[in-house]
Coordinates of C-alpha atoms in Angstrom, one line a residue:
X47 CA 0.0 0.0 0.0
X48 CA 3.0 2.0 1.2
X49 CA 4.2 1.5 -2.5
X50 CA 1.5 2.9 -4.7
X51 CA 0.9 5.8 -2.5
X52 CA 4.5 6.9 -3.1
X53 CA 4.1 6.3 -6.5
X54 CA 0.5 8.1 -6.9
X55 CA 1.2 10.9 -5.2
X56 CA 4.1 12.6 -7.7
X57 CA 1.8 11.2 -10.5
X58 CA -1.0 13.2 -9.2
X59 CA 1.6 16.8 -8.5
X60 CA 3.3 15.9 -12.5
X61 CA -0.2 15.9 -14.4
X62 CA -2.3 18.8 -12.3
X63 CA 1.6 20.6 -13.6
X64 CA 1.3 19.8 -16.9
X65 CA -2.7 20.3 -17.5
X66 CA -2.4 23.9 -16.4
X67 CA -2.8 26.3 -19.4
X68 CA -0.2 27.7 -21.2
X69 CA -1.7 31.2 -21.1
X70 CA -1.4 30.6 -17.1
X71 CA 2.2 31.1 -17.6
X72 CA 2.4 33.1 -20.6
X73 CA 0.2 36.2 -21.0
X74 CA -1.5 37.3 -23.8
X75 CA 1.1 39.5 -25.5
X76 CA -0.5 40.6 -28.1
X77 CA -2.6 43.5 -29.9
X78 CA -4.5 44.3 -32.6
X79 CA -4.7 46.4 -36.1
X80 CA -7.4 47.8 -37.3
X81 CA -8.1 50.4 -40.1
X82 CA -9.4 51.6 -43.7
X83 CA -8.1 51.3 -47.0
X84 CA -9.4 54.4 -49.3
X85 CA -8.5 55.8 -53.2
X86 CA -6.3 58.7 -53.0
X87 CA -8.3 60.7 -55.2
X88 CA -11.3 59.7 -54.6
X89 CA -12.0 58.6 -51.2
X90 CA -14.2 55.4 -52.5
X91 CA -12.6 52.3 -50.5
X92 CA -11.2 49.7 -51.3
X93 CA -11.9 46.4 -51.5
X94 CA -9.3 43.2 -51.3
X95 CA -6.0 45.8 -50.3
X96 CA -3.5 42.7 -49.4
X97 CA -2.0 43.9 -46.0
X98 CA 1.5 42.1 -44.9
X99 CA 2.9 43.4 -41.2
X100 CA 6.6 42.8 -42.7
X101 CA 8.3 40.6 -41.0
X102 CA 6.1 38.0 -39.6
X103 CA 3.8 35.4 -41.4
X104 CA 0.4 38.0 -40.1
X105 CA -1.4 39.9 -42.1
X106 CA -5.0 40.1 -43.6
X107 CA -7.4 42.1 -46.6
X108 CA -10.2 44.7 -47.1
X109 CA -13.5 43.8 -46.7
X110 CA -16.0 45.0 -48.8
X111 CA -16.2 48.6 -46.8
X112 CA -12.2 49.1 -47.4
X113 CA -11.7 48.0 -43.9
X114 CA -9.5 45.4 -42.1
X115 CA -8.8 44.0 -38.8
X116 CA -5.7 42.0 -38.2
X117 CA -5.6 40.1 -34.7
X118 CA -2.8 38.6 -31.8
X119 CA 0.2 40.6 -33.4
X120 CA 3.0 40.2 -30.8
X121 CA 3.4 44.0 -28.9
X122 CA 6.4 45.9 -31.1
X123 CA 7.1 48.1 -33.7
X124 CA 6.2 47.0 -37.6
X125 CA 6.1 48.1 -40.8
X126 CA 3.0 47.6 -42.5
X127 CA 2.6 46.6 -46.2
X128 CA -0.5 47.6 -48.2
X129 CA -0.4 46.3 -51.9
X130 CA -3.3 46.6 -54.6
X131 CA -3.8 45.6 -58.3
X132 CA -3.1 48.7 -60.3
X133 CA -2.0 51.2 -57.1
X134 CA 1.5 52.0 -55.7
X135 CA 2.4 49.3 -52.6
X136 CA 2.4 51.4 -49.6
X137 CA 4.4 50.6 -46.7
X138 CA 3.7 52.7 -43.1
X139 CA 7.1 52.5 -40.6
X140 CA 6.9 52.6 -37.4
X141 CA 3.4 51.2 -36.5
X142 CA 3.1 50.3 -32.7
X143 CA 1.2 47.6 -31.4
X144 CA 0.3 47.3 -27.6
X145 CA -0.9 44.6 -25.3
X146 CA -4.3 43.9 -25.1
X147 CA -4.8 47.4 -27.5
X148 CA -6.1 48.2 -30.8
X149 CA -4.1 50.4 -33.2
X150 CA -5.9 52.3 -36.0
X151 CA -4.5 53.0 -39.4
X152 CA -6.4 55.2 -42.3
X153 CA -4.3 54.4 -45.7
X154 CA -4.5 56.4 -48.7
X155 CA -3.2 54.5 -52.3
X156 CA -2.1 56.2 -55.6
X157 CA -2.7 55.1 -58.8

């Protein structure tokens, strides 16, 4: 009896350790981007911009209002890359993204 207590008892401390959640441990980091895509000279927006945050494998498009929303970038400094079919890629330096925040972005394309 003496045996399989021994035994049951670090088996019992090991899996209550490993069935925590990982978020226990590491918080969420992360924020969001959010923003509009619009014509230059017109203003009209624009749908299906392809938007790349450089440097990581995130990134998103325009819905059908010219807006996007790009979720659980790690908190840091970005460039952000906005390409579209007949328009001049775009890229904005120095975009911030903060814990548990939304950052906002209006973009303008030329033709």
């Amino acid at each position: 009896m003496k045996k399989k207590f021994c035994f049951i008892i670090p088996f019992l401390a090991f899996s209550f350790l490993i069935s925590i959640p990982t978020f226990a441990f590491n918080s969420n980091n992360s924020g969001t981007l959010e923003g509009s895509v619009v014509d230059n000279d017109t203003g009209e927006p624009l749908v299906g911009v392809n938007i790349v945050i450089m440097k990581t494998k995130l990134g998103g498009t325009t819905n059908d209002k010219g807006s996007f929303r790009i979720l659980n970038i790690p908190a840091g400094n970005y460039s952000v890359q906005f390409s579209y079919v007949g328009y001049k890629k775009t890229t904005v330096e120095d975009v911030t993204i903060h814990v548990n925040e939304t950052s906002e972005l209006e973009v303008k394309l030329e033709t």
